[in-house]
PDB file of C-alpha atoms in Angstrom:
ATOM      1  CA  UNK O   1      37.992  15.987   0.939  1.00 42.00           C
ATOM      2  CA  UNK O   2      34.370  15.091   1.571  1.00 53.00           C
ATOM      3  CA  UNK O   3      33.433  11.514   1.781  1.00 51.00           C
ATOM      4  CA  UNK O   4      29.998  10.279   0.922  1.00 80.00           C
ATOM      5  CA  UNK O   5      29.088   8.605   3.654  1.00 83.00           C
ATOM      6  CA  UNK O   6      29.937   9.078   7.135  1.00 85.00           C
ATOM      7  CA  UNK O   7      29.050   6.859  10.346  1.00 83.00           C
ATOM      8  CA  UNK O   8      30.063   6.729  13.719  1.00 80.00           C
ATOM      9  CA  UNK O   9      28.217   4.645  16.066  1.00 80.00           C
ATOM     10  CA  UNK O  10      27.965   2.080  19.115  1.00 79.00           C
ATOM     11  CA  UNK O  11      26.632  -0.767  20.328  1.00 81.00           C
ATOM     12  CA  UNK O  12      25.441  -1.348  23.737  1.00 78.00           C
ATOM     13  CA  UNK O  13      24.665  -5.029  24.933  1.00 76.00           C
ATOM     14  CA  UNK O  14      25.344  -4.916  29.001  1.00 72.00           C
ATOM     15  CA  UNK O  15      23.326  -7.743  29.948  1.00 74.00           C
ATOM     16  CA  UNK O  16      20.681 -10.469  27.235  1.00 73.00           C
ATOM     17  CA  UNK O  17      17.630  -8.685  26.211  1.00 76.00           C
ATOM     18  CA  UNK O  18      19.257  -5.206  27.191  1.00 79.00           C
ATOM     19  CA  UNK O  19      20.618  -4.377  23.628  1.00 84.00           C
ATOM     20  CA  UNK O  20      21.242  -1.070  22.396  1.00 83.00           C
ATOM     21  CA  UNK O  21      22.137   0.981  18.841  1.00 86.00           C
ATOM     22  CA  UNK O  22      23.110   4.221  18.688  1.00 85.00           C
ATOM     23  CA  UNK O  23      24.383   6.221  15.793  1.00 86.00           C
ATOM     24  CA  UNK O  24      25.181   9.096  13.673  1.00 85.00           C
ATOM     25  CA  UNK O  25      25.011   9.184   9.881  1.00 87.00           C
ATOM     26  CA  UNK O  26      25.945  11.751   6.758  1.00 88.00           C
ATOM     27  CA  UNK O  27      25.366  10.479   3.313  1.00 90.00           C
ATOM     28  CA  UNK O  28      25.991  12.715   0.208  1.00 92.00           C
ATOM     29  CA  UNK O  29      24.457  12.291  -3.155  1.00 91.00           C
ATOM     30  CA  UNK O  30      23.465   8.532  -2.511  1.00 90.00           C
ATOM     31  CA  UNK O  31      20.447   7.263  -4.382  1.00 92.00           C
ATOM     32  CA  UNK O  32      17.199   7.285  -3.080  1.00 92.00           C
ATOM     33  CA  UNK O  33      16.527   2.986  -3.477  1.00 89.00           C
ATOM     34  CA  UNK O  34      20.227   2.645  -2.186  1.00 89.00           C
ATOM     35  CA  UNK O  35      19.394   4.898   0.929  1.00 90.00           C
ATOM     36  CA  UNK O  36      16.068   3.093   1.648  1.00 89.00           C
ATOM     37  CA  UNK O  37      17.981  -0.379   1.234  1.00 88.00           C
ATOM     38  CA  UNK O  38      20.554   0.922   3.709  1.00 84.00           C
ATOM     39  CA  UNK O  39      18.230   2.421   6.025  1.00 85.00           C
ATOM     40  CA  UNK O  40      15.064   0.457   6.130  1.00 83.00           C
ATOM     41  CA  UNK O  41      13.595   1.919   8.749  1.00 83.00           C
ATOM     42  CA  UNK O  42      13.148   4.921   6.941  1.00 86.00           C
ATOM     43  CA  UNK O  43      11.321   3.222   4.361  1.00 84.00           C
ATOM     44  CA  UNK O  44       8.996   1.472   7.316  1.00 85.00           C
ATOM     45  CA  UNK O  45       7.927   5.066   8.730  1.00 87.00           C
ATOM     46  CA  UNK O  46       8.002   7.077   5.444  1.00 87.00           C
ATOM     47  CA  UNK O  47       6.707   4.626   2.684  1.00 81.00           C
ATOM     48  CA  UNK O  48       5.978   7.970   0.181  1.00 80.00           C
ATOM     49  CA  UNK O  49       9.854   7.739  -0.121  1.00 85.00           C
ATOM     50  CA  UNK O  50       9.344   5.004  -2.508  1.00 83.00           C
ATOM     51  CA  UNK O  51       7.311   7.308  -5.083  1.00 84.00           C
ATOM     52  CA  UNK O  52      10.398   9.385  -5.565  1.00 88.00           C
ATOM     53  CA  UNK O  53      13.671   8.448  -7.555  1.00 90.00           C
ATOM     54  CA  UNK O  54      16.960  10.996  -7.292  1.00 92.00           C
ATOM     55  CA  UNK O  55      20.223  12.038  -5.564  1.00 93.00           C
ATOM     56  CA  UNK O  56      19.549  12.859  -1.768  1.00 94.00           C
ATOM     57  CA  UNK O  57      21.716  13.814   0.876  1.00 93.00           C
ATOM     58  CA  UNK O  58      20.882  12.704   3.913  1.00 91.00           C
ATOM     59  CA  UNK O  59      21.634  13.513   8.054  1.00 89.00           C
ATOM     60  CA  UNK O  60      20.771  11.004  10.529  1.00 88.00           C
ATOM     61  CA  UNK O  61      21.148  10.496  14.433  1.00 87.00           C
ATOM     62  CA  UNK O  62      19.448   7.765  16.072  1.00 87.00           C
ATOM     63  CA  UNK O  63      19.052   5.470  19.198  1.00 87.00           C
ATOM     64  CA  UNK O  64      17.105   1.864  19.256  1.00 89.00           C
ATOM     65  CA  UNK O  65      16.536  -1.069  20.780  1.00 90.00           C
ATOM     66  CA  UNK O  66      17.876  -4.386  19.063  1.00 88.00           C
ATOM     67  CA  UNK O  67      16.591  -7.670  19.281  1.00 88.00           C
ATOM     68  CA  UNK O  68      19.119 -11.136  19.124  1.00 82.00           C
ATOM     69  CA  UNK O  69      19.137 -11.047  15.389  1.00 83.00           C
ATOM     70  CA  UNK O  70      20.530  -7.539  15.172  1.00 82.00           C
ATOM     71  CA  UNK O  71      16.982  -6.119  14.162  1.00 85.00           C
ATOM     72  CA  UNK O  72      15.654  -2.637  15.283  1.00 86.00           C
ATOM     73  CA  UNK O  73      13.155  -2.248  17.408  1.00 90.00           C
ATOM     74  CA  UNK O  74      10.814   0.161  15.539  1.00 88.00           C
ATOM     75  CA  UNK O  75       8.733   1.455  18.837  1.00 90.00           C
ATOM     76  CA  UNK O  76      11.937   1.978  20.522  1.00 89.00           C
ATOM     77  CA  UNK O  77      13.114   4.456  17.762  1.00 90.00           C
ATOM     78  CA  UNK O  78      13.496   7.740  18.445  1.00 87.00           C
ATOM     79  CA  UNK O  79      15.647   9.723  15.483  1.00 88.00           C
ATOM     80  CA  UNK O  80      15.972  13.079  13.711  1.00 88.00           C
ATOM     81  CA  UNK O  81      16.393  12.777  10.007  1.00 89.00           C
ATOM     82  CA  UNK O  82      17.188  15.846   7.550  1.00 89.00           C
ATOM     83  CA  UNK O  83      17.144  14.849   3.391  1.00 92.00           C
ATOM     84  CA  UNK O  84      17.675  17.453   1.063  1.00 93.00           C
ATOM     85  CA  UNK O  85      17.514  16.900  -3.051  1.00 93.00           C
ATOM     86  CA  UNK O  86      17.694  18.270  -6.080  1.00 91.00           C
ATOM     87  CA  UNK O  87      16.144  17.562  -9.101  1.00 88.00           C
ATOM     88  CA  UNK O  88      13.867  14.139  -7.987  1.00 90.00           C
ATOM     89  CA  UNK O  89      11.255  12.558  -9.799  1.00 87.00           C
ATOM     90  CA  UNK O  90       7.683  10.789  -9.326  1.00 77.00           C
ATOM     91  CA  UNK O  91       8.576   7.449  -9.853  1.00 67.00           C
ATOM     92  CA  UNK O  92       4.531   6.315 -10.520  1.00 72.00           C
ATOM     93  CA  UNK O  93       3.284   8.468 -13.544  1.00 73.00           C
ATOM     94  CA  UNK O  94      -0.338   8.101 -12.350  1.00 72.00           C
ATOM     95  CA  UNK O  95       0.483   9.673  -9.216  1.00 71.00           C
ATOM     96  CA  UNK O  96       2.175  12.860 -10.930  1.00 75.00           C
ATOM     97  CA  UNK O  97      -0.666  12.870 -13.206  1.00 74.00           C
ATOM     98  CA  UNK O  98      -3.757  12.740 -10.709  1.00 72.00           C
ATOM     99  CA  UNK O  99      -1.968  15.589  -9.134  1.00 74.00           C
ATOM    100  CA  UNK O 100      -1.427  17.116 -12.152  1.00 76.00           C
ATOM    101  CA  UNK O 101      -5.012  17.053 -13.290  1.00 74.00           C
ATOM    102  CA  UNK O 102      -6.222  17.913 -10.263  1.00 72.00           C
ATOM    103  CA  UNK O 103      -3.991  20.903  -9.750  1.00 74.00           C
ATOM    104  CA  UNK O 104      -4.273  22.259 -13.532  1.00 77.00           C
ATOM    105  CA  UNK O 105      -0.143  21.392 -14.369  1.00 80.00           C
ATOM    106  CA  UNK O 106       0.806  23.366 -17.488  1.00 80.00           C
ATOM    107  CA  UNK O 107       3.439  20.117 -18.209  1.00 77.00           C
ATOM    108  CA  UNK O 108       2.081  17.224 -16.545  1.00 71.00           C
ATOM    109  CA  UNK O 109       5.313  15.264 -18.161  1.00 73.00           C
ATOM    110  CA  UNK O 110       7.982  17.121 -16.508  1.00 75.00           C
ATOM    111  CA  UNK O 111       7.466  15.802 -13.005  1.00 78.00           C
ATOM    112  CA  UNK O 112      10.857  16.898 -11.444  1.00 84.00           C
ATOM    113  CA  UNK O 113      10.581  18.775  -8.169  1.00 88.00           C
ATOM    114  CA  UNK O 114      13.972  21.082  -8.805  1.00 86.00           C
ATOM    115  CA  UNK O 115      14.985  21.088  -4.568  1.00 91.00           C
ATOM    116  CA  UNK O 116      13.873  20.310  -1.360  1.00 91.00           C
ATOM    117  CA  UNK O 117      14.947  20.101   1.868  1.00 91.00           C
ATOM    118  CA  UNK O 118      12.890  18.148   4.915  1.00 90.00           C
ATOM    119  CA  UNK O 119      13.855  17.813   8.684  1.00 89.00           C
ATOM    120  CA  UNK O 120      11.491  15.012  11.035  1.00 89.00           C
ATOM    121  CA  UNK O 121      11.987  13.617  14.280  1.00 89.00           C
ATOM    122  CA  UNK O 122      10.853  10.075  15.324  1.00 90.00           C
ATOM    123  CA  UNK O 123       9.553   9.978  19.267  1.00 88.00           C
ATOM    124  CA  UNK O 124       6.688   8.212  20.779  1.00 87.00           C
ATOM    125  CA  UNK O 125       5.968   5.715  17.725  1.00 89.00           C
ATOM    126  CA  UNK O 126       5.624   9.235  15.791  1.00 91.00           C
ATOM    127  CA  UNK O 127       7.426  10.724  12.524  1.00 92.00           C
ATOM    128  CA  UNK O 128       6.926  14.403  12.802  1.00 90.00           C
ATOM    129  CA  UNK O 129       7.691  16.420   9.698  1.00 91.00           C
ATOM    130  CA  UNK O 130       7.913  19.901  10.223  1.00 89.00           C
ATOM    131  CA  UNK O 131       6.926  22.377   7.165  1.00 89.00           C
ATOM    132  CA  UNK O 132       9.490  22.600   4.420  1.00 91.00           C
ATOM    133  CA  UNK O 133       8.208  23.665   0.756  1.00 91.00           C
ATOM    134  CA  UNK O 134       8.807  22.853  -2.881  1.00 91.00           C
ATOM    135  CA  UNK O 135       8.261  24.488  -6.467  1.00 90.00           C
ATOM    136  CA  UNK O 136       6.445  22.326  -8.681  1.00 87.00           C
ATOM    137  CA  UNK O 137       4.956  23.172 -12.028  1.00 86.00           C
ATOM    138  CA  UNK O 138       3.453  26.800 -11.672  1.00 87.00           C
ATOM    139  CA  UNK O 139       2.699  26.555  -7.497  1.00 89.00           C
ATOM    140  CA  UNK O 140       4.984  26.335  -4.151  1.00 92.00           C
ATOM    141  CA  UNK O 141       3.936  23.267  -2.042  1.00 91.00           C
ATOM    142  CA  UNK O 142       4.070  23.003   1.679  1.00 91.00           C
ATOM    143  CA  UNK O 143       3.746  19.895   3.839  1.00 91.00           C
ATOM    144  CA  UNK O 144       3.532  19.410   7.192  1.00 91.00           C
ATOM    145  CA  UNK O 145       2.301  16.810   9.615  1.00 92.00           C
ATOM    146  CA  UNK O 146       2.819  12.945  11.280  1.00 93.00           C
ATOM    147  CA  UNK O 147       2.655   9.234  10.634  1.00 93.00           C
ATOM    148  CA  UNK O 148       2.562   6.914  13.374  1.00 92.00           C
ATOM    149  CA  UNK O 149       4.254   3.779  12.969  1.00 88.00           C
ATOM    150  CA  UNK O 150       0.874   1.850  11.668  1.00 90.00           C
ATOM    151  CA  UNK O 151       0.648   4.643   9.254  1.00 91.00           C
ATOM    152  CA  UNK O 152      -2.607   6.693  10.286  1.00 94.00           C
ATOM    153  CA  UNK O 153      -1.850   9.948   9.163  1.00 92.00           C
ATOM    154  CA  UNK O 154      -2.844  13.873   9.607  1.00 93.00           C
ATOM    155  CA  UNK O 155      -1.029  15.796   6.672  1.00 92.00           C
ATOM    156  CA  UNK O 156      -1.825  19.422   5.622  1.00 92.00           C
ATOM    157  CA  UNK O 157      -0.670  20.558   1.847  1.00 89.00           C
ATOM    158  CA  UNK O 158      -0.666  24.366   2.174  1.00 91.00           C
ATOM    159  CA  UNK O 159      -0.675  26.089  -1.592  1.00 91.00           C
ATOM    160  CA  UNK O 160       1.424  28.722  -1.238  1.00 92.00           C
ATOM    161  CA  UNK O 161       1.539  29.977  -4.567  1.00 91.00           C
ATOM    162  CA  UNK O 162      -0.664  29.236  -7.483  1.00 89.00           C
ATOM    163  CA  UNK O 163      -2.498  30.870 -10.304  1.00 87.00           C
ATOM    164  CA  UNK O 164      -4.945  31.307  -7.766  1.00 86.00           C
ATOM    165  CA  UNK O 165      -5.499  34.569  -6.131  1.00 85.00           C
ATOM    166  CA  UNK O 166      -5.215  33.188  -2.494  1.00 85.00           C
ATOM    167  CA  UNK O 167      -3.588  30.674  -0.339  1.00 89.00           C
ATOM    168  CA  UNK O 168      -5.668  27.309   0.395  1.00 89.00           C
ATOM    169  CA  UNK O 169      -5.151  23.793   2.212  1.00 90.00           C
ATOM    170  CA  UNK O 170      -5.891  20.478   1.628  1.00 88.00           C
ATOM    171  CA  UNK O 171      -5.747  17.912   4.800  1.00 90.00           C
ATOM    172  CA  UNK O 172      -5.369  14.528   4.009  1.00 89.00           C
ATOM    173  CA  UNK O 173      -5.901  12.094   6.976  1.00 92.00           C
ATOM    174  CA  UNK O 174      -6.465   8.640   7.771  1.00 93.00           C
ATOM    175  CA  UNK O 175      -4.319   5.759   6.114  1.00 91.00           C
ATOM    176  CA  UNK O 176      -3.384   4.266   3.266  1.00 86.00           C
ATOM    177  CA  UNK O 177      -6.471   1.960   3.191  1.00 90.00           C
ATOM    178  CA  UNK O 178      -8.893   5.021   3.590  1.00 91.00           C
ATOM    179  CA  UNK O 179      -8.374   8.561   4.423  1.00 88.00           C
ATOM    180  CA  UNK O 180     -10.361  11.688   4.057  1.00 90.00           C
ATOM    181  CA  UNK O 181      -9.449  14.752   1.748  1.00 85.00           C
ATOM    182  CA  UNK O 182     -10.468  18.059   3.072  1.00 87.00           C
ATOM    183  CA  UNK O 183     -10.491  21.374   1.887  1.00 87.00           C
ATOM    184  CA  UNK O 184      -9.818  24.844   3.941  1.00 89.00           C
ATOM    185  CA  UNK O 185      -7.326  27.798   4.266  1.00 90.00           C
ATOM    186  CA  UNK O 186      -3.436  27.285   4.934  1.00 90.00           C
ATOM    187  CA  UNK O 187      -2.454  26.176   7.975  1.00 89.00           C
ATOM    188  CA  UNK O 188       0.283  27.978   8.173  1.00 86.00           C
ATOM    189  CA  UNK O 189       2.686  30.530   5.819  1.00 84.00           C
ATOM    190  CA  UNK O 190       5.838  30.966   4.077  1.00 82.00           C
ATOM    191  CA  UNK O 191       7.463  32.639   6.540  1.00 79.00           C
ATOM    192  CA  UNK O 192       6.721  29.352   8.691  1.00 77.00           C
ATOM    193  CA  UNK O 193       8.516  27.372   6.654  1.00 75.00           C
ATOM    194  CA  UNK O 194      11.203  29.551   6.808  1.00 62.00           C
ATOM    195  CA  UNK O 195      11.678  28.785  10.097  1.00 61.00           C
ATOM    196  CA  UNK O 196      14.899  26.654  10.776  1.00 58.00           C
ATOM    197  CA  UNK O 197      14.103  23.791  13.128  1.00 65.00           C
ATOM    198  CA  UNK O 198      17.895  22.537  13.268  1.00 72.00           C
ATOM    199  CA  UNK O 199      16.629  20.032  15.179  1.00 73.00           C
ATOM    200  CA  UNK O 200      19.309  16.972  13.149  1.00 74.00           C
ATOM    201  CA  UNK O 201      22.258  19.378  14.088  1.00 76.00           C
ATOM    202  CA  UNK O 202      21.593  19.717  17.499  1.00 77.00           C
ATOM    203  CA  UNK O 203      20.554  15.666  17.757  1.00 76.00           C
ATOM    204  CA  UNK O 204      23.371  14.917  16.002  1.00 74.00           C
ATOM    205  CA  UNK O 205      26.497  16.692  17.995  1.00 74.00           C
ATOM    206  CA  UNK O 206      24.809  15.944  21.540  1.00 76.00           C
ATOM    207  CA  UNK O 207      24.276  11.868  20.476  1.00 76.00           C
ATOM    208  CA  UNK O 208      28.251  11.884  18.707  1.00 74.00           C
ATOM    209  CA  UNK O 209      29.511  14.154  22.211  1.00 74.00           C
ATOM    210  CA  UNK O 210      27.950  11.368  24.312  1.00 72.00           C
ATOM    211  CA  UNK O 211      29.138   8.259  21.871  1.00 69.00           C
ATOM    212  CA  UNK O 212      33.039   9.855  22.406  1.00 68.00           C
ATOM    213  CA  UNK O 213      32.593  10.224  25.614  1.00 66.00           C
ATOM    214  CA  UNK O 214      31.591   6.405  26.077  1.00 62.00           C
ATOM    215  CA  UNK O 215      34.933   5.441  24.229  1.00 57.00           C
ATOM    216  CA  UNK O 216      36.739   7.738  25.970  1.00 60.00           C
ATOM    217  CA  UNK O 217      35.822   6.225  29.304  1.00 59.00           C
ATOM    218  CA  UNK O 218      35.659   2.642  28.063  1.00 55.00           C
ATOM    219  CA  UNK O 219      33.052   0.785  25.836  1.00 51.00           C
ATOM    220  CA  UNK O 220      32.695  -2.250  28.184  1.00 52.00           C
ATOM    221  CA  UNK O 221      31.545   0.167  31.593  1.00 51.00           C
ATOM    222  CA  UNK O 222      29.520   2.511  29.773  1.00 54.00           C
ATOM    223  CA  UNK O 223      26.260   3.310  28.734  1.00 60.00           C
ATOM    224  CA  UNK O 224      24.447   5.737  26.039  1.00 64.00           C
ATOM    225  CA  UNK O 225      21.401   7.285  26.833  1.00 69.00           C
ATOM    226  CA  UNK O 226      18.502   7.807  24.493  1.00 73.00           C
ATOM    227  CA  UNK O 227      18.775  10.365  21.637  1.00 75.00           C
ATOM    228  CA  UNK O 228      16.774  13.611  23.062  1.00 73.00           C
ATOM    229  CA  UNK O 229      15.185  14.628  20.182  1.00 72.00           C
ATOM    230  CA  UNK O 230      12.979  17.822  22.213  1.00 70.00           C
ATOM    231  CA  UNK O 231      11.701  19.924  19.249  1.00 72.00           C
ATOM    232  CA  UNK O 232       8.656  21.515  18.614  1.00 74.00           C
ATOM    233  CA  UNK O 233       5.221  19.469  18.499  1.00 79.00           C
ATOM    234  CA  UNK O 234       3.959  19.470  14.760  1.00 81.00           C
ATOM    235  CA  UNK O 235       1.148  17.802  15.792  1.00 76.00           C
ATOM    236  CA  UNK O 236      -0.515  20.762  18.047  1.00 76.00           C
ATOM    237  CA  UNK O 237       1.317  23.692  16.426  1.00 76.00           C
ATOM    238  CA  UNK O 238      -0.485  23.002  13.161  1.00 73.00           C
ATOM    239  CA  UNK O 239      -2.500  20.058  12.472  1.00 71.00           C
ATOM    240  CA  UNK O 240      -4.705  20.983  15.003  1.00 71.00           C
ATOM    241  CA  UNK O 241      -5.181  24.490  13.474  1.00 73.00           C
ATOM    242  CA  UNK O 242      -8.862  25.046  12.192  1.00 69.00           C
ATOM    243  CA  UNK O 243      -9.227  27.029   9.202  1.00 78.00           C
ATOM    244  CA  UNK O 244     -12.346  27.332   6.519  1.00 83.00           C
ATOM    245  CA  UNK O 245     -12.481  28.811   3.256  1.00 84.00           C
ATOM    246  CA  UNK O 246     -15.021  31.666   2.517  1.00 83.00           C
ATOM    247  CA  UNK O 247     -17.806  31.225   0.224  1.00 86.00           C
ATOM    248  CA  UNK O 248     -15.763  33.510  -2.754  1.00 88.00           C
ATOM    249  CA  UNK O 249     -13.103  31.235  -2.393  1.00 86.00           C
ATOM    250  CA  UNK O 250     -15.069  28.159  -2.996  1.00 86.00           C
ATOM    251  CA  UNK O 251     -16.563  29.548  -5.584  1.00 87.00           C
ATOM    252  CA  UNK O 252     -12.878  30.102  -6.780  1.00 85.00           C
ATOM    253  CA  UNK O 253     -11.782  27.105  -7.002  1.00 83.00           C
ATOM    254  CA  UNK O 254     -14.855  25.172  -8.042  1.00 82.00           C
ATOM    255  CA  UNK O 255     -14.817  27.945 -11.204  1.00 83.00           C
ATOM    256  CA  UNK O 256     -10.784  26.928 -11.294  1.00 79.00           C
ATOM    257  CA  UNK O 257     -12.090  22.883 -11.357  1.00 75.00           C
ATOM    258  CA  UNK O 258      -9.983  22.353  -8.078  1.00 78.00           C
ATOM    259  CA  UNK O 259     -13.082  21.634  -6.398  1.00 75.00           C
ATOM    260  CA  UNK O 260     -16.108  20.090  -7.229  1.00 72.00           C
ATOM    261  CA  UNK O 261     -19.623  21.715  -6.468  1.00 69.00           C
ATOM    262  CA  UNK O 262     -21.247  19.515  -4.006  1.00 60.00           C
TER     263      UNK O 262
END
């Protein structure tokens, strides 16, 4: 029998000031404001999680740094997270209708993204989120790119299919307060995202092997190193990738009213 949440973990306090958390999570069809309330640092280094309301599953192995009152350390986080969905919804309206306008939706009401499935890795004050890909409306999505902890961000939407004859790209970087959108090919392809990381799995056994081990030998002697969370960099394998449209295409999309003439 499956049970809907799973958690084994450990905490490491060997001398004041020296206090450590590590752990390894499952959660299965939880709600998306119950999984942020339960993990909050997720909803510190990912803050678009709030825009969405659903059923997630959810796979999470993570070391940190604690401070007297129990609290994580963000900086000292380093984590790899995999959430998979089905069926989730834009919570805001005006964002599912900006997009919607600006993308040409044939049903800008129906704003259900029918499944998705995301891995990331937190290292160096850095979310990572490698390229993963949705169907909504009449295209196929794909996002890729990295938040640092302040929120400055580099993300790349790749259109990978549309009513449009060809793939394109839209970067969006900066943060929150202002950012820049920019226009250009895909940054990378289907096949791409494709591509299993399996990063979480491979986080996950080594950090529960090594939290075992520590009971095994005895909690009060031993100590749990941090989670190695070695994958491959998002941030030079694609945001870093220069690509322009050609003139035709432009002209495509400005025809199409994706983008205006300047």
């Amino acid at each position: 029998m499956k049970h809907p949440l799973s958690l084994t973990a450990l905490y490491s306090a060997p001398k004041v000031g020296d206090m450590h958390f590590g752990f390894g999570l499952n959660l299965e069809r939880f709600n998306i404001e119950r999984f942020l309330t339960l993990v909050p640092a997720v909803d510190s280094i990912m803050p678009l999680m709030r825009d969405f309301s659903g059923i997630i599953n959810a796979e999470i192995a993570a070391t940190v740094d604690v401070d007297s009152s129990m609290n994580m350390e963000l900086p000292t986080l380093d984590a790899a997270l995999r959430l998979t969905g089905d069926s989730l919804a834009f919570i805001n309206p005006d964002t599912y209708a900006t997009l919607g306008k600006w993308l040409r939706f044939r049903d800008r009401a129906d704003n259900k993204i029918k499944h998705v499935s995301v891995e990331m890795i937190v290292r160096d004050n850095v979310l990572q989120i490698f390229p993963f890909s949705f169907d909504i409306d009449r295209y196929r999505l794909g996002v890729v790119g990295y938040n640092d902890l302040d929120l400055n961000f580099d993300y790349h939407i790749a259109v990978l299919k549309s009513p449009i004859p060809f793939k394109f790209g839209v970067t969006v970087k900066g943060n929150p307060d202002k950012f820049k959108v920019r226009f250009g090919g895909a940054k990378f392809k289907e096949g791409e995202v494709a591509e299993s990381v399996n990063v979480v799995d491979t986080a996950r056994v080594n950090l529960l092997r090594q939290l075992e081990g520590v009971f095994r030998r005895g909690v009060r002697s031993s100590r749990f190193a941090k989670l190695d969370v070695s994958a491959p960099d998002v941030k030079r394998r694609f945001t870093e990738r220069d690509t322009t449209l050609s003139a035709s295409d432009s002209l495509t999309l400005i025809r199409e009213g994706i983008l205006r003439e300047e």
